[in-house]
């Protein structure tokens, strides 16, 4: 796995777990074109080969921000062509994250504004620090969400709440995100990473193929009718039946020991 990026820090605090830190603290981790390329590269590489990565924790550098969205300094004065070319990179970044088979936990440690809110929504679930703030600020800037926000937010908080948030561009708190179903947990600021890593460890201890197949299948729940979704689930399930891990999981239960999964 590539670990050197211009705008990202890649750390492996425990086996199978990657902490991916957006690292432009002087700009509140806003993503410029380079960060779009870096995030696209990171998630595309995982798509091609997850290697032994079993969970990614996505966070931001510094105490103030998870990510402040698109880099408004870089974008200032961009021509139509430059804007469109940059946005194409952000679209690929968004799609690469959507297609990532490895679970992603967003550990939202501060402001998740604009595209930063969308990146958090692009994760499988969100743990937020008490002091974290969210906002889809784009309409205030004369633009609109373009990294999945208008699709992900209604799925998280419902269509009416999403409209209110996108159309007013008003910030909301971690506690509100929790109440509305967007964040799974609010953590004390100091324990956010510990709690996110604890969840990552639980995921990493489970059968990696089972986890990846289950993630894909759950993602279909909001996109397919029940019977088609169930047909998809059966296909996902069948991929797992022939694995060594399936044998190991059941054997370990009966031998009253922890399973040792190999991801095959
Ligand atoms: N792009 C580029 N630079 C950004 C940025 C962005 N999206 N967000 C913040 N910065 C820069 C600021 O311009 C400032 O730089 P300066 O010191 O050179 O002036 C620095 O980061 C610190 O920002 P500041 O606003 O002082 O930090 P804060 O902690 O008080 O507030 C935010 C953080 C994220 C709440 C606030 O900066 C903000 O609202 N940013 C814009 C978010 C946004 O609307 N993004 C959508 C983009 S499409």
mmCIF file of C-alpha atoms and ligand atoms in Angstrom:
data_model
loop_
_atom_site.group_PDB
_atom_site.id
_atom_site.type_symbol
_atom_site.label_atom_id
_atom_site.label_comp_id
_atom_site.label_asym_id
_atom_site.label_seq_id
_atom_site.Cartn_x
_atom_site.Cartn_y
_atom_site.Cartn_z
ATOM 1 C CA UNK A 1 0.000 0.000 0.000
ATOM 2 C CA UNK A 2 1.223 3.437 -0.893
ATOM 3 C CA UNK A 3 1.817 5.455 2.274
ATOM 4 C CA UNK A 4 3.388 8.680 0.975
ATOM 5 C CA UNK A 5 1.004 11.396 -0.153
ATOM 6 C CA UNK A 6 1.432 15.133 -0.421
ATOM 7 C CA UNK A 7 -1.771 15.961 1.461
ATOM 8 C CA UNK A 8 -2.573 12.811 3.443
ATOM 9 C CA UNK A 9 -0.946 11.000 6.331
ATOM 10 C CA UNK A 10 -1.253 7.241 6.241
ATOM 11 C CA UNK A 11 -0.631 5.487 9.542
ATOM 12 C CA UNK A 12 -1.130 1.907 10.645
ATOM 13 C CA UNK A 13 -1.643 2.104 14.432
ATOM 14 C CA UNK A 14 -2.723 -1.553 14.672
ATOM 15 C CA UNK A 15 -2.525 -4.424 12.229
ATOM 16 C CA UNK A 16 -5.130 -4.122 9.448
ATOM 17 C CA UNK A 17 -6.197 -0.597 10.454
ATOM 18 C CA UNK A 18 -5.279 2.538 8.535
ATOM 19 C CA UNK A 19 -5.757 5.999 9.964
ATOM 20 C CA UNK A 20 -6.005 8.345 7.012
ATOM 21 C CA UNK A 21 -5.521 11.972 8.031
ATOM 22 C CA UNK A 22 -6.310 14.882 5.746
ATOM 23 C CA UNK A 23 -3.296 17.012 6.399
ATOM 24 C CA UNK A 24 -3.586 20.661 5.468
ATOM 25 C CA UNK A 25 -4.263 22.124 8.922
ATOM 26 C CA UNK A 26 -3.381 25.699 7.909
ATOM 27 C CA UNK A 27 -6.340 25.537 5.520
ATOM 28 C CA UNK A 28 -8.514 23.537 7.882
ATOM 29 C CA UNK A 29 -7.816 20.462 5.734
ATOM 30 C CA UNK A 30 -9.709 21.927 2.784
ATOM 31 C CA UNK A 31 -9.210 19.781 -0.261
ATOM 32 C CA UNK A 32 -7.369 21.253 -3.197
ATOM 33 C CA UNK A 33 -6.917 19.418 -6.491
ATOM 34 C CA UNK A 34 -3.912 17.565 -5.079
ATOM 35 C CA UNK A 35 -5.905 16.247 -2.132
ATOM 36 C CA UNK A 36 -8.624 15.151 -4.546
ATOM 37 C CA UNK A 37 -6.001 13.231 -6.502
ATOM 38 C CA UNK A 38 -4.529 11.788 -3.312
ATOM 39 C CA UNK A 39 -7.898 10.642 -1.933
ATOM 40 C CA UNK A 40 -8.860 9.242 -5.318
ATOM 41 C CA UNK A 41 -5.546 7.376 -5.437
ATOM 42 C CA UNK A 42 -5.831 6.012 -1.924
ATOM 43 C CA UNK A 43 -9.373 4.672 -2.324
ATOM 44 C CA UNK A 44 -8.775 3.400 -5.866
ATOM 45 C CA UNK A 45 -5.750 1.432 -4.668
ATOM 46 C CA UNK A 46 -7.907 -0.175 -1.964
ATOM 47 C CA UNK A 47 -10.500 -1.032 -4.609
ATOM 48 C CA UNK A 48 -7.896 -2.714 -6.781
ATOM 49 C CA UNK A 49 -6.355 -4.582 -3.859
ATOM 50 C CA UNK A 50 -7.348 -4.125 -0.218
ATOM 51 C CA UNK A 51 -4.219 -6.096 0.742
ATOM 52 C CA UNK A 52 -4.554 -6.682 4.473
ATOM 53 C CA UNK A 53 -6.401 -3.439 5.227
ATOM 54 C CA UNK A 54 -9.644 -4.198 7.061
ATOM 55 C CA UNK A 55 -10.786 -0.763 8.187
ATOM 56 C CA UNK A 56 -9.942 2.861 7.438
ATOM 57 C CA UNK A 57 -10.451 5.647 9.966
ATOM 58 C CA UNK A 58 -10.687 8.975 8.150
ATOM 59 C CA UNK A 59 -9.935 12.106 10.151
ATOM 60 C CA UNK A 60 -8.482 15.600 9.921
ATOM 61 C CA UNK A 61 -5.238 17.065 11.141
ATOM 62 C CA UNK A 62 -5.323 19.470 14.092
ATOM 63 C CA UNK A 63 -8.079 20.117 16.590
ATOM 64 C CA UNK A 64 -10.146 22.573 14.563
ATOM 65 C CA UNK A 65 -11.307 20.826 11.448
ATOM 66 C CA UNK A 66 -12.100 17.479 9.939
ATOM 67 C CA UNK A 67 -12.213 19.117 6.519
ATOM 68 C CA UNK A 68 -13.353 22.567 5.354
ATOM 69 C CA UNK A 69 -14.422 21.311 1.911
ATOM 70 C CA UNK A 70 -13.086 22.560 -1.398
ATOM 71 C CA UNK A 71 -10.097 24.892 -1.177
ATOM 72 C CA UNK A 72 -11.702 28.282 -1.753
ATOM 73 C CA UNK A 73 -8.328 30.000 -2.102
ATOM 74 C CA UNK A 74 -7.288 27.698 -4.916
ATOM 75 C CA UNK A 75 -10.730 28.048 -6.481
ATOM 76 C CA UNK A 76 -10.747 31.839 -6.391
ATOM 77 C CA UNK A 77 -10.820 33.137 -9.965
ATOM 78 C CA UNK A 78 -10.811 29.713 -11.622
ATOM 79 C CA UNK A 79 -12.080 29.679 -15.198
ATOM 80 C CA UNK A 80 -15.066 27.524 -16.104
ATOM 81 C CA UNK A 81 -12.698 24.979 -17.676
ATOM 82 C CA UNK A 82 -10.376 24.864 -14.666
ATOM 83 C CA UNK A 83 -13.328 24.484 -12.301
ATOM 84 C CA UNK A 84 -14.839 21.674 -14.368
ATOM 85 C CA UNK A 85 -11.503 19.840 -14.628
ATOM 86 C CA UNK A 86 -10.995 20.081 -10.876
ATOM 87 C CA UNK A 87 -14.520 18.956 -10.178
ATOM 88 C CA UNK A 88 -14.018 15.894 -12.379
ATOM 89 C CA UNK A 89 -11.210 14.889 -9.998
ATOM 90 C CA UNK A 90 -13.505 15.435 -7.003
ATOM 91 C CA UNK A 91 -16.196 13.332 -8.681
ATOM 92 C CA UNK A 92 -13.708 10.482 -9.135
ATOM 93 C CA UNK A 93 -12.612 10.898 -5.531
ATOM 94 C CA UNK A 94 -16.250 10.611 -4.424
ATOM 95 C CA UNK A 95 -16.874 7.571 -6.599
ATOM 96 C CA UNK A 96 -13.648 5.900 -5.435
ATOM 97 C CA UNK A 97 -14.819 6.303 -1.859
ATOM 98 C CA UNK A 98 -18.286 4.956 -2.708
ATOM 99 C CA UNK A 99 -16.700 1.945 -4.399
ATOM 100 C CA UNK A 100 -14.241 1.249 -1.583
ATOM 101 C CA UNK A 101 -14.945 -2.257 -0.328
ATOM 102 C CA UNK A 102 -13.098 -1.705 2.950
ATOM 103 C CA UNK A 103 -15.155 -0.114 5.762
ATOM 104 C CA UNK A 104 -14.500 3.567 6.384
ATOM 105 C CA UNK A 105 -15.220 5.255 9.721
ATOM 106 C CA UNK A 106 -15.213 9.048 9.718
ATOM 107 C CA UNK A 107 -13.778 10.361 12.994
ATOM 108 C CA UNK A 108 -15.017 13.926 12.719
ATOM 109 C CA UNK A 109 -12.756 15.944 14.984
ATOM 110 C CA UNK A 110 -13.871 19.498 14.106
ATOM 111 C CA UNK A 111 -15.572 21.391 11.300
ATOM 112 C CA UNK A 112 -16.898 19.209 8.505
ATOM 113 C CA UNK A 113 -18.107 21.905 6.139
ATOM 114 C CA UNK A 114 -19.102 21.721 2.480
ATOM 115 C CA UNK A 115 -17.160 18.903 0.853
ATOM 116 C CA UNK A 116 -15.883 17.978 4.313
ATOM 117 C CA UNK A 117 -19.435 17.164 5.363
ATOM 118 C CA UNK A 118 -19.788 15.139 2.164
ATOM 119 C CA UNK A 119 -16.573 13.228 2.878
ATOM 120 C CA UNK A 120 -17.919 12.364 6.335
ATOM 121 C CA UNK A 121 -21.171 11.212 4.748
ATOM 122 C CA UNK A 122 -19.149 9.146 2.260
ATOM 123 C CA UNK A 123 -17.824 7.040 5.138
ATOM 124 C CA UNK A 124 -19.798 4.019 6.320
ATOM 125 C CA UNK A 125 -20.505 5.682 9.620
ATOM 126 C CA UNK A 126 -19.553 8.750 11.591
ATOM 127 C CA UNK A 127 -18.211 9.162 15.099
ATOM 128 C CA UNK A 128 -18.149 12.852 15.938
ATOM 129 C CA UNK A 129 -16.294 14.796 18.598
ATOM 130 C CA UNK A 130 -18.567 16.804 20.884
ATOM 131 C CA UNK A 131 -17.145 20.013 19.434
ATOM 132 C CA UNK A 132 -17.524 18.929 15.791
ATOM 133 C CA UNK A 133 -19.729 21.032 13.537
ATOM 134 C CA UNK A 134 -21.269 20.098 10.233
ATOM 135 C CA UNK A 135 -22.622 22.206 7.369
ATOM 136 C CA UNK A 136 -23.451 21.967 3.714
ATOM 137 C CA UNK A 137 -22.370 25.549 3.077
ATOM 138 C CA UNK A 138 -22.350 25.489 -0.705
ATOM 139 C CA UNK A 139 -25.537 27.405 -1.518
ATOM 140 C CA UNK A 140 -24.192 30.271 0.565
ATOM 141 C CA UNK A 141 -21.262 30.370 -1.872
ATOM 142 C CA UNK A 142 -23.468 30.351 -4.954
ATOM 143 C CA UNK A 143 -22.715 26.692 -5.677
ATOM 144 C CA UNK A 144 -24.254 23.429 -4.510
ATOM 145 C CA UNK A 145 -22.983 20.173 -3.032
ATOM 146 C CA UNK A 146 -21.174 18.182 -5.694
ATOM 147 C CA UNK A 147 -19.458 15.383 -3.811
ATOM 148 C CA UNK A 148 -22.555 13.371 -3.048
ATOM 149 C CA UNK A 149 -24.170 15.664 -0.477
ATOM 150 C CA UNK A 150 -27.612 15.942 -2.045
ATOM 151 C CA UNK A 151 -27.763 12.149 -2.288
ATOM 152 C CA UNK A 152 -26.074 11.088 0.951
ATOM 153 C CA UNK A 153 -27.613 13.618 3.312
ATOM 154 C CA UNK A 154 -31.271 12.689 2.551
ATOM 155 C CA UNK A 155 -30.337 9.040 3.046
ATOM 156 C CA UNK A 156 -28.875 9.933 6.437
ATOM 157 C CA UNK A 157 -31.341 12.475 7.829
ATOM 158 C CA UNK A 158 -34.395 12.259 5.555
ATOM 159 C CA UNK A 159 -35.373 14.386 2.575
ATOM 160 C CA UNK A 160 -36.996 17.252 4.464
ATOM 161 C CA UNK A 161 -34.200 17.769 6.966
ATOM 162 C CA UNK A 162 -31.655 17.493 4.122
ATOM 163 C CA UNK A 163 -33.460 20.160 2.144
ATOM 164 C CA UNK A 164 -33.465 22.456 5.148
ATOM 165 C CA UNK A 165 -29.743 21.931 5.724
ATOM 166 C CA UNK A 166 -28.697 22.258 2.073
ATOM 167 C CA UNK A 167 -30.973 25.198 1.254
ATOM 168 C CA UNK A 168 -30.223 27.242 4.389
ATOM 169 C CA UNK A 169 -26.530 26.205 4.492
ATOM 170 C CA UNK A 170 -26.775 26.522 8.296
ATOM 171 C CA UNK A 171 -24.273 24.652 10.492
ATOM 172 C CA UNK A 172 -25.407 21.963 12.904
ATOM 173 C CA UNK A 173 -23.864 20.361 15.937
ATOM 174 C CA UNK A 174 -22.536 16.857 16.537
ATOM 175 C CA UNK A 175 -25.447 16.296 18.926
ATOM 176 C CA UNK A 176 -27.944 17.284 16.215
ATOM 177 C CA UNK A 177 -26.163 15.014 13.733
ATOM 178 C CA UNK A 178 -26.599 12.207 16.274
ATOM 179 C CA UNK A 179 -30.278 12.949 16.877
ATOM 180 C CA UNK A 180 -31.001 13.110 13.158
ATOM 181 C CA UNK A 181 -29.315 9.782 12.444
ATOM 182 C CA UNK A 182 -26.295 11.125 10.588
ATOM 183 C CA UNK A 183 -23.682 10.447 13.286
ATOM 184 C CA UNK A 184 -23.629 7.108 15.079
ATOM 185 C CA UNK A 185 -21.930 8.416 18.179
ATOM 186 C CA UNK A 186 -20.797 11.632 19.828
ATOM 187 C CA UNK A 187 -17.545 11.239 21.746
ATOM 188 C CA UNK A 188 -15.711 13.490 24.139
ATOM 189 C CA UNK A 189 -13.133 15.329 22.063
ATOM 190 C CA UNK A 190 -10.218 13.550 23.723
ATOM 191 C CA UNK A 191 -11.648 10.072 23.301
ATOM 192 C CA UNK A 192 -12.817 10.354 19.678
ATOM 193 C CA UNK A 193 -9.853 8.542 18.147
ATOM 194 C CA UNK A 194 -9.798 5.852 20.835
ATOM 195 C CA UNK A 195 -13.477 5.121 20.276
ATOM 196 C CA UNK A 196 -13.120 5.120 16.491
ATOM 197 C CA UNK A 197 -10.126 2.781 16.770
ATOM 198 C CA UNK A 198 -12.038 0.511 19.121
ATOM 199 C CA UNK A 199 -14.787 0.146 16.490
ATOM 200 C CA UNK A 200 -12.151 -0.342 13.787
ATOM 201 C CA UNK A 201 -10.538 -3.105 15.864
ATOM 202 C CA UNK A 202 -13.850 -4.911 16.182
ATOM 203 C CA UNK A 203 -14.333 -4.735 12.409
ATOM 204 C CA UNK A 204 -10.746 -5.839 11.785
ATOM 205 C CA UNK A 205 -11.273 -8.879 14.017
ATOM 206 C CA UNK A 206 -14.164 -10.102 11.871
ATOM 207 C CA UNK A 207 -13.909 -12.074 8.649
ATOM 208 C CA UNK A 208 -12.581 -9.571 6.102
ATOM 209 C CA UNK A 209 -14.377 -11.067 3.102
ATOM 210 C CA UNK A 210 -17.590 -11.333 5.103
ATOM 211 C CA UNK A 211 -17.243 -7.691 6.172
ATOM 212 C CA UNK A 212 -16.614 -6.481 2.623
ATOM 213 C CA UNK A 213 -19.500 -8.486 1.187
ATOM 214 C CA UNK A 214 -21.826 -7.363 3.970
ATOM 215 C CA UNK A 215 -20.854 -3.718 3.436
ATOM 216 C CA UNK A 216 -21.682 -3.949 -0.265
ATOM 217 C CA UNK A 217 -24.958 -5.655 0.463
ATOM 218 C CA UNK A 218 -26.109 -3.149 3.108
ATOM 219 C CA UNK A 219 -25.261 -0.315 0.686
ATOM 220 C CA UNK A 220 -27.823 -1.759 -1.715
ATOM 221 C CA UNK A 221 -30.604 -1.525 0.873
ATOM 222 C CA UNK A 222 -31.355 2.099 0.007
ATOM 223 C CA UNK A 223 -31.067 1.543 -3.715
ATOM 224 C CA UNK A 224 -33.081 -1.569 -4.492
ATOM 225 C CA UNK A 225 -36.545 -2.911 -3.779
ATOM 226 C CA UNK A 226 -36.653 -5.634 -1.109
ATOM 227 C CA UNK A 227 -36.685 -8.684 -3.387
ATOM 228 C CA UNK A 228 -33.958 -7.380 -5.710
ATOM 229 C CA UNK A 229 -31.939 -6.348 -2.667
ATOM 230 C CA UNK A 230 -32.327 -9.806 -1.214
ATOM 231 C CA UNK A 231 -31.213 -11.348 -4.518
ATOM 232 C CA UNK A 232 -28.115 -9.142 -4.275
ATOM 233 C CA UNK A 233 -27.572 -10.272 -0.689
ATOM 234 C CA UNK A 234 -27.674 -13.923 -1.767
ATOM 235 C CA UNK A 235 -25.056 -13.244 -4.453
ATOM 236 C CA UNK A 236 -22.864 -11.474 -1.906
ATOM 237 C CA UNK A 237 -23.405 -14.350 0.528
ATOM 238 C CA UNK A 238 -22.470 -17.006 -2.020
ATOM 239 C CA UNK A 239 -19.075 -15.386 -2.615
ATOM 240 C CA UNK A 240 -18.285 -16.074 1.024
ATOM 241 C CA UNK A 241 -19.419 -19.678 1.324
ATOM 242 C CA UNK A 242 -16.330 -21.185 -0.285
ATOM 243 C CA UNK A 243 -13.859 -19.240 1.864
ATOM 244 C CA UNK A 244 -11.473 -20.728 4.415
ATOM 245 C CA UNK A 245 -12.620 -17.979 6.780
ATOM 246 C CA UNK A 246 -16.176 -19.351 6.770
ATOM 247 C CA UNK A 247 -14.819 -22.743 7.917
ATOM 248 C CA UNK A 248 -12.526 -21.101 10.465
ATOM 249 C CA UNK A 249 -15.262 -18.940 12.024
ATOM 250 C CA UNK A 250 -17.538 -21.864 12.761
ATOM 251 C CA UNK A 251 -14.658 -24.129 13.834
ATOM 252 C CA UNK A 252 -13.356 -21.486 16.255
ATOM 253 C CA UNK A 253 -16.809 -21.122 17.810
ATOM 254 C CA UNK A 254 -17.011 -24.843 18.434
ATOM 255 C CA UNK A 255 -13.449 -25.005 19.748
ATOM 256 C CA UNK A 256 -14.265 -22.059 22.055
ATOM 257 C CA UNK A 257 -11.421 -19.884 20.783
ATOM 258 C CA UNK A 258 -11.006 -16.641 18.842
ATOM 259 C CA UNK A 259 -11.079 -17.164 15.079
ATOM 260 C CA UNK A 260 -8.005 -16.426 13.040
ATOM 261 C CA UNK A 261 -9.171 -15.039 9.725
ATOM 262 C CA UNK A 262 -6.855 -14.932 6.730
ATOM 263 C CA UNK A 263 -9.072 -13.112 4.261
ATOM 264 C CA UNK A 264 -9.405 -16.058 1.920
HETATM 265 N N1 LIG B 1 -10.513 26.771 1.585
HETATM 266 C C1 LIG B 1 -9.361 27.429 1.752
HETATM 267 N N2 LIG B 1 -8.948 27.922 2.923
HETATM 268 C C2 LIG B 1 -9.739 27.717 3.974
HETATM 269 C C3 LIG B 1 -10.961 27.025 3.881
HETATM 270 C C4 LIG B 1 -11.350 26.561 2.615
HETATM 271 N N3 LIG B 1 -12.472 25.861 2.430
HETATM 272 N N4 LIG B 1 -11.531 27.000 5.105
HETATM 273 C C5 LIG B 1 -10.688 27.652 5.924
HETATM 274 N N5 LIG B 1 -9.622 28.079 5.242
HETATM 275 C C6 LIG B 1 -8.496 28.866 5.734
HETATM 276 C C7 LIG B 1 -8.948 30.266 6.092
HETATM 277 O O1 LIG B 1 -9.023 31.080 4.944
HETATM 278 C C8 LIG B 1 -7.878 30.687 7.054
HETATM 279 O O2 LIG B 1 -6.728 31.046 6.339
HETATM 280 P P1 LIG B 1 -5.991 32.468 6.630
HETATM 281 O O3 LIG B 1 -5.461 32.319 8.023
HETATM 282 O O4 LIG B 1 -4.937 32.515 5.592
HETATM 283 O O5 LIG B 1 -7.054 33.514 6.512
HETATM 284 C C9 LIG B 1 -7.559 29.379 7.790
HETATM 285 O O6 LIG B 1 -8.013 28.322 6.946
HETATM 286 C C10 LIG B 1 -8.266 29.273 9.105
HETATM 287 O O7 LIG B 1 -9.643 29.511 8.865
HETATM 288 P P2 LIG B 1 -10.605 30.155 9.960
HETATM 289 O O8 LIG B 1 -11.893 30.475 9.299
HETATM 290 O O9 LIG B 1 -9.888 31.258 10.648
HETATM 291 O O10 LIG B 1 -10.721 28.896 10.939
HETATM 292 P P3 LIG B 1 -11.874 28.531 11.981
HETATM 293 O O11 LIG B 1 -11.352 27.368 12.744
HETATM 294 O O12 LIG B 1 -12.310 29.748 12.733
HETATM 295 O O13 LIG B 1 -13.120 28.069 11.080
HETATM 296 C C11 LIG B 1 -14.192 26.814 9.316
HETATM 297 C C12 LIG B 1 -13.041 26.884 10.329
HETATM 298 C C13 LIG B 1 -13.990 25.565 8.496
HETATM 299 C C14 LIG B 1 -15.524 26.747 10.086
HETATM 300 C C15 LIG B 1 -14.198 28.089 8.438
HETATM 301 O O14 LIG B 1 -12.873 28.330 7.998
HETATM 302 C C16 LIG B 1 -15.078 27.993 7.223
HETATM 303 O O15 LIG B 1 -16.278 28.212 7.314
HETATM 304 N N6 LIG B 1 -14.471 27.662 6.041
HETATM 305 C C17 LIG B 1 -15.175 27.583 4.800
HETATM 306 C C18 LIG B 1 -15.895 26.248 4.717
HETATM 307 C C19 LIG B 1 -16.718 26.149 3.457
HETATM 308 O O16 LIG B 1 -17.687 26.844 3.253
HETATM 309 N N7 LIG B 1 -16.350 25.189 2.606
HETATM 310 C C20 LIG B 1 -17.064 24.911 1.393
HETATM 311 C C21 LIG B 1 -16.131 24.948 0.251
HETATM 312 S S1 LIG B 1 -16.982 24.529 -1.257
#
